[in-house]
Coordinates of C-alpha atoms in Angstrom, one line a residue:
M1 CA 92.8 103.7 109.2
S2 CA 93.9 100.0 109.3
V3 CA 95.5 98.3 106.2
S4 CA 92.4 96.4 105.7
Q5 CA 90.9 99.8 104.9
L6 CA 93.9 101.4 103.2
L7 CA 94.7 98.6 100.5
P8 CA 91.5 99.0 98.2
L9 CA 91.9 102.7 98.6
I10 CA 95.6 102.5 97.2
L11 CA 94.4 100.2 94.4
L12 CA 91.3 102.0 93.6
L13 CA 92.4 105.5 93.4
P14 CA 94.2 105.7 90.2
L15 CA 91.1 103.5 88.5
I16 CA 88.6 106.4 90.1
G17 CA 90.9 109.1 88.3
A18 CA 91.2 106.9 85.2
F19 CA 87.1 106.6 85.2
I20 CA 86.5 110.6 86.0
N21 CA 89.3 111.6 83.2
G22 CA 88.0 109.0 80.4
T23 CA 84.4 109.8 80.8
I24 CA 84.2 113.8 81.4
G25 CA 88.1 114.8 80.8
K26 CA 87.3 116.0 77.5
S27 CA 84.9 119.0 78.9
L28 CA 87.7 119.7 81.5
S29 CA 90.5 122.0 81.5
K30 CA 93.9 120.8 81.1
V31 CA 94.9 122.1 84.7
M32 CA 91.7 119.8 86.0
V33 CA 92.4 116.8 83.9
G34 CA 96.5 116.8 85.3
T35 CA 95.7 117.8 88.9
I36 CA 92.8 114.9 89.3
A37 CA 95.2 112.6 87.7
T38 CA 98.1 113.6 89.6
G39 CA 96.0 114.1 92.7
V40 CA 94.8 110.2 93.0
M41 CA 98.3 109.4 92.7
A42 CA 99.6 111.6 95.5
I43 CA 96.9 110.3 97.9
S44 CA 97.4 106.7 97.0
F45 CA 101.6 107.4 97.9
V46 CA 100.4 108.7 101.1
L47 CA 98.2 105.8 101.8
A48 CA 100.8 103.7 100.4
V49 CA 103.5 105.0 103.4
M50 CA 100.8 104.7 106.1
A51 CA 100.2 100.8 105.2
F52 CA 104.0 100.5 104.9
M53 CA 104.8 101.7 108.2
S54 CA 101.6 99.7 109.9
V55 CA 102.8 96.0 108.2
Q56 CA 107.0 96.6 108.7
H57 CA 106.6 95.6 112.3
S58 CA 103.6 92.7 111.9
E59 CA 102.3 89.7 110.2
P60 CA 101.3 90.2 106.4
V61 CA 97.4 91.3 105.8
T62 CA 95.2 89.7 103.4
V63 CA 91.8 91.7 102.0
H64 CA 89.3 89.6 100.5
L65 CA 87.7 91.2 97.7
F66 CA 85.2 88.9 96.1
T67 CA 85.1 85.4 94.9
M68 CA 85.9 85.4 90.6
I69 CA 85.3 81.6 89.9
K70 CA 84.4 78.8 92.8
T71 CA 84.4 75.0 91.8
S72 CA 83.9 71.7 94.0
S73 CA 88.2 71.5 93.2
F74 CA 89.4 75.1 93.6
S75 CA 88.2 79.1 94.1
L76 CA 90.1 82.0 92.3
N77 CA 89.5 85.1 94.5
A78 CA 90.3 88.5 94.4
R79 CA 92.4 89.3 97.5
L80 CA 94.8 91.9 98.4
F81 CA 98.1 90.8 99.9
A82 CA 100.1 93.5 102.1
D83 CA 103.4 92.4 103.1
N84 CA 107.1 93.8 103.0
L85 CA 107.4 92.8 99.5
S86 CA 104.5 93.9 98.1
L87 CA 104.2 97.5 100.0
W88 CA 107.5 98.0 99.1
M89 CA 107.0 97.9 95.2
T90 CA 103.7 100.1 96.2
L91 CA 105.7 102.5 97.5
I92 CA 108.2 102.6 94.5
V93 CA 105.2 102.3 91.7
T94 CA 103.0 105.3 93.7
G95 CA 105.8 107.6 94.3
V96 CA 107.8 107.5 91.0
G97 CA 104.4 107.4 89.5
T98 CA 103.2 110.7 91.2
L99 CA 106.3 112.4 90.3
I100 CA 106.0 111.3 86.6
H101 CA 102.4 112.5 86.6
L102 CA 103.7 115.6 87.7
F103 CA 106.0 116.0 85.0
S104 CA 103.6 115.2 82.7
M105 CA 101.5 118.1 83.2
G106 CA 103.8 120.5 81.9
Y107 CA 105.2 118.1 79.3
M108 CA 102.1 117.2 77.6
K109 CA 100.2 120.5 78.2
H110 CA 100.1 121.5 74.3
D111 CA 98.9 117.8 73.6
A112 CA 95.6 117.6 71.8
G113 CA 95.1 114.1 73.7
Y114 CA 95.9 115.3 76.9
Y115 CA 93.0 113.9 78.7
K116 CA 93.3 110.4 77.1
F117 CA 97.0 110.6 77.8
F118 CA 96.1 110.9 81.8
T119 CA 93.4 108.5 81.6
Y120 CA 96.0 105.9 80.2
L121 CA 98.5 106.7 82.6
N122 CA 96.6 106.2 85.8
L123 CA 95.2 102.8 84.3
F124 CA 98.8 101.7 83.9
I125 CA 99.4 102.4 87.6
F126 CA 95.8 100.6 89.0
S127 CA 97.2 97.9 86.3
M128 CA 100.9 97.6 88.2
L129 CA 99.2 98.0 91.7
T130 CA 97.1 95.0 90.9
L131 CA 100.2 93.0 89.9
V132 CA 101.9 93.9 93.0
L133 CA 99.2 93.8 95.6
G134 CA 97.1 90.8 94.7
S135 CA 97.2 87.6 97.1
N136 CA 97.5 84.9 94.2
Y137 CA 98.7 84.3 90.7
F138 CA 95.9 85.2 89.1
M139 CA 95.7 88.5 90.4
L140 CA 99.0 89.0 89.4
F141 CA 98.5 87.7 85.7
F142 CA 95.1 90.2 85.4
G143 CA 98.1 92.8 86.5
W144 CA 100.3 91.5 84.1
E145 CA 97.9 91.5 81.0
G146 CA 96.8 95.1 82.2
V147 CA 100.5 96.9 82.0
G148 CA 100.7 95.0 78.7
I149 CA 97.4 96.8 77.1
C150 CA 98.2 100.3 78.5
S151 CA 102.0 99.9 77.0
Y152 CA 100.6 99.0 73.9
L153 CA 98.2 102.1 74.3
L154 CA 100.8 104.5 75.4
I155 CA 103.4 103.2 73.2
G156 CA 101.1 104.1 70.0
F157 CA 99.9 107.2 71.9
W158 CA 100.8 109.3 68.8
Y159 CA 99.5 106.5 66.2
Q160 CA 98.9 109.2 63.8
D161 CA 102.5 108.4 62.8
F162 CA 102.5 105.0 61.6
K163 CA 105.8 103.5 63.0
N164 CA 104.5 104.2 66.6
T165 CA 101.8 102.0 65.7
L166 CA 104.3 99.5 64.6
A167 CA 106.6 100.1 67.8
A168 CA 103.1 99.3 69.9
R169 CA 102.0 96.3 67.8
K170 CA 105.7 94.8 68.3
A171 CA 105.7 95.5 72.3
F172 CA 102.5 93.6 72.3
I173 CA 102.8 90.8 70.0
M174 CA 106.5 90.0 71.7
N175 CA 104.9 90.6 75.2
R176 CA 102.3 87.9 74.3
I177 CA 105.2 85.1 73.5
G178 CA 106.5 85.8 77.1
D179 CA 102.7 85.8 78.3
L180 CA 102.0 82.4 77.0
G181 CA 105.2 80.9 79.0
L182 CA 103.5 82.3 82.2
L183 CA 99.5 80.9 81.7
I184 CA 101.4 77.8 81.2
G185 CA 103.3 77.9 84.6
L186 CA 100.3 78.8 85.9
F187 CA 98.4 76.1 84.9
L188 CA 101.0 73.7 85.9
I189 CA 100.7 75.3 89.5
L190 CA 96.9 75.1 89.5
G191 CA 97.4 71.4 88.5
K192 CA 100.0 70.4 91.0
F193 CA 98.6 72.7 94.2
G194 CA 95.0 73.1 93.6
T195 CA 95.5 76.9 94.4
L196 CA 97.4 80.2 92.8
E197 CA 97.5 81.7 96.1
Y198 CA 101.0 82.7 97.1
A199 CA 100.8 82.0 100.7
E200 CA 99.2 78.0 99.9
V201 CA 101.9 77.5 97.5
A202 CA 104.9 78.6 99.6
K203 CA 103.1 76.5 102.6
A204 CA 102.7 73.4 100.7
V205 CA 106.7 73.3 99.4
M206 CA 108.3 74.1 102.6
T207 CA 106.0 71.4 104.1
E208 CA 108.1 68.1 105.4
G209 CA 107.4 65.4 103.5
F210 CA 106.2 67.5 100.2
E211 CA 107.0 65.8 97.1
I212 CA 107.3 67.1 93.8
S213 CA 108.8 66.4 91.0
E214 CA 112.2 68.1 89.9
M215 CA 110.8 68.1 86.3
L216 CA 107.6 69.4 87.1
I217 CA 109.4 72.2 89.2
F218 CA 111.6 72.4 86.3
G219 CA 108.7 73.2 84.0
I220 CA 107.2 75.6 86.2
T221 CA 109.9 78.0 87.0
I222 CA 111.3 77.7 83.4
C223 CA 107.7 78.9 82.2
L224 CA 107.5 81.8 85.0
F225 CA 111.1 82.9 83.7
I226 CA 110.0 82.7 80.0
G227 CA 107.2 85.3 81.2
A228 CA 109.6 87.4 83.1
T229 CA 111.9 87.4 79.9
G230 CA 109.0 89.1 78.1
K231 CA 107.9 92.1 80.6
S232 CA 111.5 92.6 81.7
A233 CA 113.2 92.2 78.4
Q234 CA 115.3 89.8 78.5
I235 CA 117.1 88.2 75.7
P236 CA 115.7 86.8 73.2
L237 CA 112.4 88.8 73.7
F238 CA 114.1 92.3 74.3
T239 CA 114.0 94.0 71.2
W240 CA 110.3 95.5 71.8
L241 CA 111.7 97.7 74.8
P242 CA 114.0 100.2 72.8
D243 CA 111.1 100.8 70.1
A244 CA 108.6 101.6 73.2
M245 CA 110.6 105.1 73.1
A246 CA 108.0 106.0 70.4
G247 CA 105.6 106.8 73.0
P248 CA 105.5 109.9 75.1
T249 CA 109.0 110.3 77.5
P250 CA 107.0 110.4 80.8
V251 CA 105.7 107.4 79.2
S252 CA 109.2 105.9 78.9
A253 CA 109.9 106.9 82.2
L254 CA 107.1 105.0 83.7
I255 CA 107.5 101.6 81.6
H256 CA 111.5 101.7 82.4
A257 CA 111.5 103.0 86.4
A258 CA 108.6 102.3 88.1
T259 CA 106.0 99.8 86.2
M260 CA 106.3 97.2 83.5
V261 CA 109.9 96.4 83.5
T262 CA 109.9 95.5 87.2
A263 CA 106.9 93.1 86.8
G264 CA 109.3 90.3 86.0
I265 CA 111.9 91.0 88.7
F266 CA 108.5 90.9 91.0
L267 CA 107.6 87.9 89.9
T268 CA 110.2 85.9 90.4
V269 CA 111.0 87.2 94.0
R270 CA 107.5 86.7 94.8
S271 CA 108.2 82.7 93.5
N272 CA 111.5 82.2 94.8
F273 CA 110.3 79.6 97.3
L274 CA 109.8 77.8 94.0
Y275 CA 113.0 78.6 92.6
E276 CA 114.8 76.9 95.9
L277 CA 113.6 73.8 95.4
E278 CA 115.9 71.3 93.7
G279 CA 114.7 71.1 90.0
A280 CA 114.9 74.5 89.8
H281 CA 118.6 75.2 90.1
V282 CA 119.3 74.1 86.3
V283 CA 116.2 77.2 85.9
K284 CA 118.5 79.6 88.1
E285 CA 121.9 78.9 86.2
I286 CA 119.6 79.8 82.9
I287 CA 118.4 83.2 84.7
L288 CA 122.0 83.8 85.3
Y289 CA 123.7 83.6 81.9
V290 CA 120.6 85.1 80.3
G291 CA 120.9 88.3 82.3
L292 CA 124.5 88.0 82.0
A293 CA 124.3 87.9 78.0
T294 CA 121.4 90.9 78.1
S295 CA 123.4 92.9 80.0
I296 CA 126.7 92.9 78.3
I297 CA 124.6 93.0 74.9
A298 CA 122.3 95.7 75.6
A299 CA 125.5 97.7 77.1
F300 CA 127.3 97.1 74.1
I301 CA 124.8 98.4 71.8
A302 CA 124.2 101.3 73.4
M303 CA 127.8 102.4 72.9
R304 CA 127.0 103.6 69.5
Q305 CA 123.7 105.0 70.0
N306 CA 122.5 108.7 69.3
D307 CA 119.0 109.1 69.9
I308 CA 119.0 110.5 73.9
K309 CA 116.0 107.8 74.5
K310 CA 117.4 104.9 72.7
V311 CA 120.8 105.0 74.8
L312 CA 118.5 105.3 77.9
A313 CA 116.4 102.2 76.7
Y314 CA 119.5 100.0 75.8
S315 CA 120.9 101.0 79.6
T316 CA 117.6 99.8 81.0
V317 CA 117.9 96.2 79.3
S318 CA 121.3 96.0 80.7
Q319 CA 120.6 96.8 84.7
L320 CA 117.5 94.3 84.0
G321 CA 120.1 91.6 82.9
M322 CA 122.4 92.2 85.8
L323 CA 119.3 92.3 88.0
F324 CA 118.4 89.0 86.5
V325 CA 122.0 87.9 87.3
A326 CA 121.5 88.6 90.9
L327 CA 118.1 86.4 91.1
G328 CA 120.2 83.7 89.5
M329 CA 122.4 83.6 92.3
G330 CA 119.6 83.9 95.1
A331 CA 120.7 87.5 95.8
Y332 CA 117.1 88.5 95.9
T333 CA 117.7 91.6 98.3
A334 CA 120.2 92.5 96.3
A335 CA 117.9 92.8 93.1
M336 CA 115.2 94.4 94.8
F337 CA 117.6 97.1 96.3
H338 CA 118.7 97.9 92.7
V339 CA 115.0 97.7 91.7
T340 CA 114.5 100.6 93.9
T341 CA 117.7 102.8 93.3
H342 CA 117.3 102.1 89.3
A343 CA 113.7 103.3 89.4
F344 CA 115.0 106.9 91.0
F345 CA 118.2 107.2 88.4
K346 CA 116.4 106.3 85.8
A347 CA 113.1 108.0 86.2
L348 CA 115.3 111.0 86.8
L349 CA 117.5 110.0 83.5
F350 CA 114.2 109.7 81.2
L351 CA 112.8 112.6 82.6
G352 CA 115.8 114.6 82.3
S353 CA 115.7 113.3 78.5
G354 CA 112.3 114.5 78.2
S355 CA 113.4 117.9 79.6
V356 CA 116.2 118.1 77.1
I357 CA 113.9 116.9 74.0
H358 CA 111.4 119.8 75.7
A359 CA 114.1 122.3 75.2
M360 CA 115.3 121.3 72.0
S361 CA 111.7 121.4 70.3
D362 CA 111.5 117.4 70.1
E363 CA 115.0 116.9 69.0
Q364 CA 116.5 113.5 70.1
D365 CA 119.6 113.1 68.4
I366 CA 122.5 114.0 70.5
R367 CA 124.7 115.0 67.8
K368 CA 122.3 117.8 67.3
M369 CA 122.7 119.3 70.7
G370 CA 125.7 120.3 72.9
G371 CA 126.4 123.2 75.3
L372 CA 123.3 122.6 76.7
R373 CA 124.3 123.1 80.9
K374 CA 124.0 126.8 80.8
K375 CA 120.9 126.8 78.6
I376 CA 118.9 124.4 81.1
P377 CA 120.9 124.4 84.5
V378 CA 118.3 122.7 86.5
T379 CA 118.0 119.7 83.9
H380 CA 122.3 119.7 83.8
M381 CA 122.8 119.2 87.7
T382 CA 119.7 116.6 87.8
F383 CA 121.2 114.6 84.6
L384 CA 124.6 114.7 85.8
I385 CA 123.6 113.1 89.3
G386 CA 121.6 110.4 87.3
T387 CA 124.4 109.5 85.0
L388 CA 126.9 109.5 88.0
A389 CA 124.2 107.7 90.1
I390 CA 123.8 104.7 86.9
S391 CA 127.8 104.5 86.2
G392 CA 128.9 103.6 89.6
I393 CA 130.3 106.6 90.9
P394 CA 131.5 106.5 94.8
F395 CA 129.0 107.5 97.5
L396 CA 125.4 107.7 94.7
S397 CA 122.6 105.2 95.1
G398 CA 123.7 103.1 92.3
F399 CA 127.5 102.5 93.2
Y400 CA 125.8 100.8 96.7
S401 CA 122.9 98.7 94.8
K402 CA 125.4 97.7 92.0
D403 CA 128.3 96.5 94.3
E404 CA 126.2 94.6 96.4
I405 CA 125.1 92.4 92.9
I406 CA 128.8 92.4 91.7
G407 CA 130.3 91.9 95.4
H408 CA 128.1 88.9 95.8
S409 CA 129.1 87.3 92.3
F410 CA 132.9 87.7 93.5
E411 CA 132.0 85.0 96.1
S412 CA 130.1 82.6 94.0
H413 CA 130.7 82.8 90.1
K414 CA 134.4 84.8 89.6
F415 CA 133.8 84.7 85.8
V416 CA 130.0 86.3 86.2
Y417 CA 131.8 89.1 88.7
F418 CA 134.6 90.1 85.8
A419 CA 131.4 90.0 83.2
L420 CA 129.8 92.3 85.2
M421 CA 132.5 94.7 85.8
F422 CA 132.8 95.0 81.9
S423 CA 129.2 95.6 81.8
S424 CA 129.5 98.2 84.4
A425 CA 132.4 99.9 82.7
L426 CA 130.6 99.9 79.2
T427 CA 127.7 101.7 81.0
A428 CA 129.9 104.1 82.2
I429 CA 131.2 104.7 78.5
Y430 CA 128.0 105.4 77.4
M431 CA 126.6 107.2 79.7
F432 CA 129.4 110.0 80.4
R433 CA 129.4 109.6 76.4
L434 CA 125.7 110.9 76.5
Y435 CA 126.3 113.1 79.0
F436 CA 129.3 115.2 77.4
V437 CA 127.9 115.2 74.2
T438 CA 124.4 116.6 75.2
F439 CA 126.0 119.0 77.7
Y440 CA 129.2 120.4 76.7
G441 CA 130.9 121.7 73.3
K442 CA 129.2 124.1 71.1
F443 CA 125.7 124.3 70.5
R444 CA 125.2 122.2 67.0
G445 CA 121.5 122.4 66.8
T446 CA 119.6 125.0 64.5
H447 CA 119.2 128.8 65.1
E448 CA 115.5 128.5 65.7
Q449 CA 116.0 125.9 68.3
E450 CA 118.9 127.7 70.0
H451 CA 116.2 130.8 70.5
H452 CA 113.9 128.3 71.6
L453 CA 116.0 126.8 74.7
H454 CA 114.6 127.4 77.7
E455 CA 114.3 125.3 81.2
G456 CA 110.5 123.6 81.8
P457 CA 108.1 124.8 84.2
A458 CA 108.1 124.3 88.1
S459 CA 106.0 120.9 87.6
M460 CA 109.1 119.5 85.3
T461 CA 112.0 120.8 87.6
L462 CA 110.5 119.7 91.0
P463 CA 110.1 116.0 90.2
L464 CA 114.0 116.4 88.6
I465 CA 115.4 118.0 91.7
I466 CA 113.1 115.2 93.8
L467 CA 114.6 112.3 91.9
A468 CA 118.4 113.9 92.2
I469 CA 117.9 114.0 95.7
L470 CA 116.6 109.8 95.8
S471 CA 119.3 109.2 93.7
V472 CA 122.0 110.6 95.7
F473 CA 120.9 109.1 99.2
G474 CA 118.8 106.4 98.2
G475 CA 121.6 103.8 98.8
L476 CA 121.4 104.6 102.4
L477 CA 118.6 102.1 102.1
N478 CA 121.0 99.3 102.4
L479 CA 124.5 99.9 103.0
P480 CA 127.0 97.7 103.1
G481 CA 128.0 96.2 106.5
V482 CA 131.3 97.5 106.0
F483 CA 130.3 101.1 107.1
L484 CA 128.1 100.1 110.1
H485 CA 128.9 99.0 113.3
K486 CA 126.9 95.7 113.2
G487 CA 127.1 94.7 109.7
T488 CA 123.5 94.6 108.9
H489 CA 121.9 95.8 106.1
W490 CA 118.3 97.7 107.0
L491 CA 116.7 96.4 103.7
S492 CA 118.3 92.5 104.0
H493 CA 116.6 92.6 107.4
Y494 CA 113.6 94.0 106.0
Y495 CA 113.2 91.5 103.5
A496 CA 114.5 88.7 105.7
H497 CA 111.2 86.8 106.1
N498 CA 110.7 87.5 102.2
V499 CA 112.9 85.3 100.5
A500 CA 114.0 81.9 100.9
G501 CA 117.3 81.7 99.0
P502 CA 120.6 83.5 100.1
G503 CA 119.0 87.1 99.6
V504 CA 121.6 89.2 101.1
A505 CA 124.4 91.5 100.0
V506 CA 128.1 90.6 100.3
G507 CA 128.8 92.6 103.1
E508 CA 126.6 90.5 105.3
H509 CA 128.4 87.3 104.6
G510 CA 131.9 88.5 102.7
D511 CA 135.2 89.5 104.6
P512 CA 134.7 93.5 105.3
N513 CA 138.3 93.8 103.5
T514 CA 137.0 92.2 100.3
T515 CA 134.1 94.2 100.5
L516 CA 135.9 97.4 100.9
M517 CA 138.4 96.5 98.4
L518 CA 135.4 95.5 95.6
M519 CA 133.9 98.9 96.0
I520 CA 137.3 100.7 95.5
V521 CA 138.0 99.2 92.5
A522 CA 134.4 99.6 90.9
G523 CA 134.2 103.2 92.0
A524 CA 137.8 103.8 90.5
M525 CA 136.7 102.3 87.6
A526 CA 134.1 104.5 87.2
V527 CA 136.2 107.3 88.0
V528 CA 138.7 106.8 85.4
I529 CA 136.2 106.0 82.8
A530 CA 134.6 109.6 83.8
G531 CA 137.7 111.0 83.1
I532 CA 138.7 109.2 79.7
T533 CA 135.3 110.3 78.0
Y534 CA 135.8 113.9 79.2
T535 CA 139.2 113.9 77.2
I536 CA 137.6 112.6 74.3
Y537 CA 134.4 114.5 74.2
V538 CA 135.2 117.6 76.0
T539 CA 138.8 118.1 75.7
K540 CA 139.3 117.3 72.2
N541 CA 135.6 118.2 71.1
S542 CA 134.6 114.9 69.4
I543 CA 131.5 114.5 67.8
P544 CA 130.1 111.1 67.5
K545 CA 130.1 110.1 63.9
E546 CA 127.5 109.8 61.0
D547 CA 126.0 106.1 60.7
D548 CA 127.5 105.6 57.2
Q549 CA 130.9 106.5 58.5
L550 CA 130.7 103.6 61.1
K551 CA 132.8 100.5 60.7
G552 CA 133.8 97.1 62.4
W553 CA 132.3 97.2 66.1
E554 CA 130.9 100.7 65.9
K555 CA 128.5 99.6 62.9
A556 CA 127.7 96.7 64.8
S557 CA 126.4 98.7 67.5
A558 CA 124.6 101.2 65.9
M559 CA 122.8 98.6 63.6
K560 CA 122.0 97.1 67.4
L561 CA 123.9 94.2 66.6
Y562 CA 121.5 93.0 63.9
F563 CA 118.9 91.9 65.8
D564 CA 115.7 93.1 64.2
E565 CA 117.3 92.0 61.1
I566 CA 117.5 88.9 62.0
Y567 CA 114.2 88.3 63.5
D568 CA 112.8 89.8 60.4
F569 CA 114.7 87.1 58.5
L570 CA 113.9 84.2 60.5
F571 CA 110.4 84.7 61.8
V572 CA 108.4 87.7 60.6
K573 CA 109.1 87.2 56.7
P574 CA 108.3 83.5 56.9
V575 CA 105.1 84.0 59.0
L576 CA 103.9 86.7 56.5
W577 CA 104.9 84.4 53.8
L578 CA 102.5 81.6 55.5
S579 CA 99.9 84.3 56.1
E580 CA 99.8 85.2 52.2
K581 CA 99.8 81.5 51.1
G582 CA 97.0 80.7 53.6
A583 CA 94.7 84.2 52.7
H584 CA 95.4 83.4 49.0
Y585 CA 94.4 79.6 49.4
F586 CA 91.4 80.3 51.8
E587 CA 90.2 83.1 49.5
G588 CA 90.7 81.4 46.4
A589 CA 90.3 77.8 47.0
F590 CA 88.1 77.9 49.6
L591 CA 85.9 81.2 49.7
H592 CA 86.1 81.8 45.7
R593 CA 85.5 78.5 44.7
G594 CA 83.4 77.3 47.4
V595 CA 80.8 80.5 46.9
V596 CA 81.1 80.2 43.2
S597 CA 80.2 76.3 43.5
I598 CA 77.3 76.6 45.4
G599 CA 76.1 79.6 43.2
K600 CA 76.3 76.8 40.4
V601 CA 74.6 74.4 42.5
I602 CA 71.5 76.7 43.2
G603 CA 71.8 77.5 39.3
K604 CA 71.4 74.1 38.6
S605 CA 68.8 73.5 41.0
G606 CA 66.7 76.7 39.7
D607 CA 67.0 75.4 36.5
L608 CA 65.5 72.1 37.3
V609 CA 62.7 73.7 39.2
R610 CA 61.8 75.9 36.2
K611 CA 61.4 72.8 34.1
I612 CA 58.7 71.9 36.2
Q613 CA 57.1 75.2 36.9
T614 CA 55.8 75.4 33.1
G615 CA 52.4 77.3 33.9
R616 CA 50.1 74.3 31.7
T617 CA 47.6 73.0 33.9
D618 CA 47.6 69.8 32.3
N619 CA 51.5 69.4 33.5
Y620 CA 50.2 70.1 37.0
L621 CA 47.5 67.6 37.0
L622 CA 50.2 64.9 35.8
W623 CA 52.2 65.7 38.4
M624 CA 49.4 65.7 41.0
V625 CA 48.4 62.6 39.7
S626 CA 51.9 60.9 39.9
G627 CA 52.2 62.1 43.1
I628 CA 48.9 60.1 44.6
I629 CA 49.7 57.3 43.0
G630 CA 53.3 57.1 44.3
L631 CA 51.7 57.5 47.8
I632 CA 49.0 55.0 47.0
V633 CA 52.0 52.2 45.8
Y634 CA 54.0 53.2 49.4
Y635 CA 51.1 52.6 51.4
I636 CA 50.1 49.5 49.9
I637 CA 53.5 48.1 50.1
Y638 CA 54.3 49.5 53.7
Y639 CA 51.0 47.8 55.4
K640 CA 51.8 44.3 53.1
N641 CA 54.7 44.0 55.3

């Protein structure tokens, strides 16, 4: 099959799965529902591999589906675009998505909304594929809104608990703020270029003699970044992502690893030709320092979280911050490398946490766990690999991808380098804390929980094993030049035609000795931190304190630096106050008084008409004669004039 035939199938298969389960899923068995949803994902992944193999050594392929809007000045087309960037993202979305679907078959098997869950999950993947495979910003925006709606449905999946509904609402509203920025940016692009097609906009800005004001390019790029800030959870629009843990754990894995939060990264990399223009340099600095602040703040908050999923949620925010630092430096390939490895180990960690929660009868507080390594050995070993990878332990995937970003900062931004090292140190601390408190020491749960402890079915353990293997060997995709004879990164070469900026790892431009030194320092730091946390939480058997015992920085970390309280005071309460006042005025002054006034007017009119309707013939005759006389007088005056 040709790539032009494969692309529509890759996109539509998840939609077909969602349609089947959404319409007749209730009448099907749970095994059939899960098989359909996972099957279409697996086929989509296989087709994506075929398309990937066909395109990587040839020109990009565009497939026209239909024209949505056509005017004399512009047209909006539904087109699919297969190049190295879009197909790489497609592999991540469908590959990791398939494993998450498979895990969900075992994890959700006792849930009453089983068919509905898989319908939403397939629809989520369809939306993300629309986002990455579209040939223009309009298709991206369509998929962008699609993942937003699906995240709302999945975060609030257990809507019977009002807290989950609030979490879904929070995610939806905060993303709408970012989406407004993105929409304004798209209008600016359309107004200047007359098109939203990536290729046409890129061709225009790269044409010699093309002129665009720096103010306009600043406006376009900052608006696109505002959109990315919402979807990819950067300061100030990051507080929704930890609350997204209200949804089922496979949803958390899908949002954090394979779909939604990477949308902002993809948007920025796809728009790199805009960010390399003169007016965008200030925006890139903003991106860099917003990402840096987000990375450090989120890592600090994660230090004293005790909900196993909340720790991982803040680690995602922190890693996303690091990715935006890479984008701010123009290291687009380094960013995509870390997107890839992060998808592996973060999906592994979230699914691993789901396996722990499943074994612990839905318990999520790590203070009530302990000693689980002997009870759930597969989960333990795979979770350990995920922890080692995200912490930057040498020779696992995260070690190479994080080092690439940190090494790039060493060449161009020394302050950023030390700040990223600090963030990486915090990451290693809270991740090893999470691991040791959960899997070592004595069991601290109830007797009933201990009796129930067991490993999940094969549908849950197999995805963990596959993701663990990818987390170990994923770094081979872009090994630093110091390990290669020619000093060439495979992924850097793969993306060479997709990015306009530096977009390369330090291994290609930096001194090999410096590269090796930086890797040794980063790896040694992670190993030392692992040893220190082992001493604290295993040798000394320390248990995280209760929230009311915390003081100082620990209290601030546990309270998430009071971001929710600050936002509540500055934004939520004033808006609610204005809404209440507005509702009171509208209902009291406008609706109530208006309706009463209209009623009074109608009543008075009725009284007046009632006086005319006396029931006496002589009165009616008098009115008739008066009317006739009036008409005669009118006509006499009219004709006389």
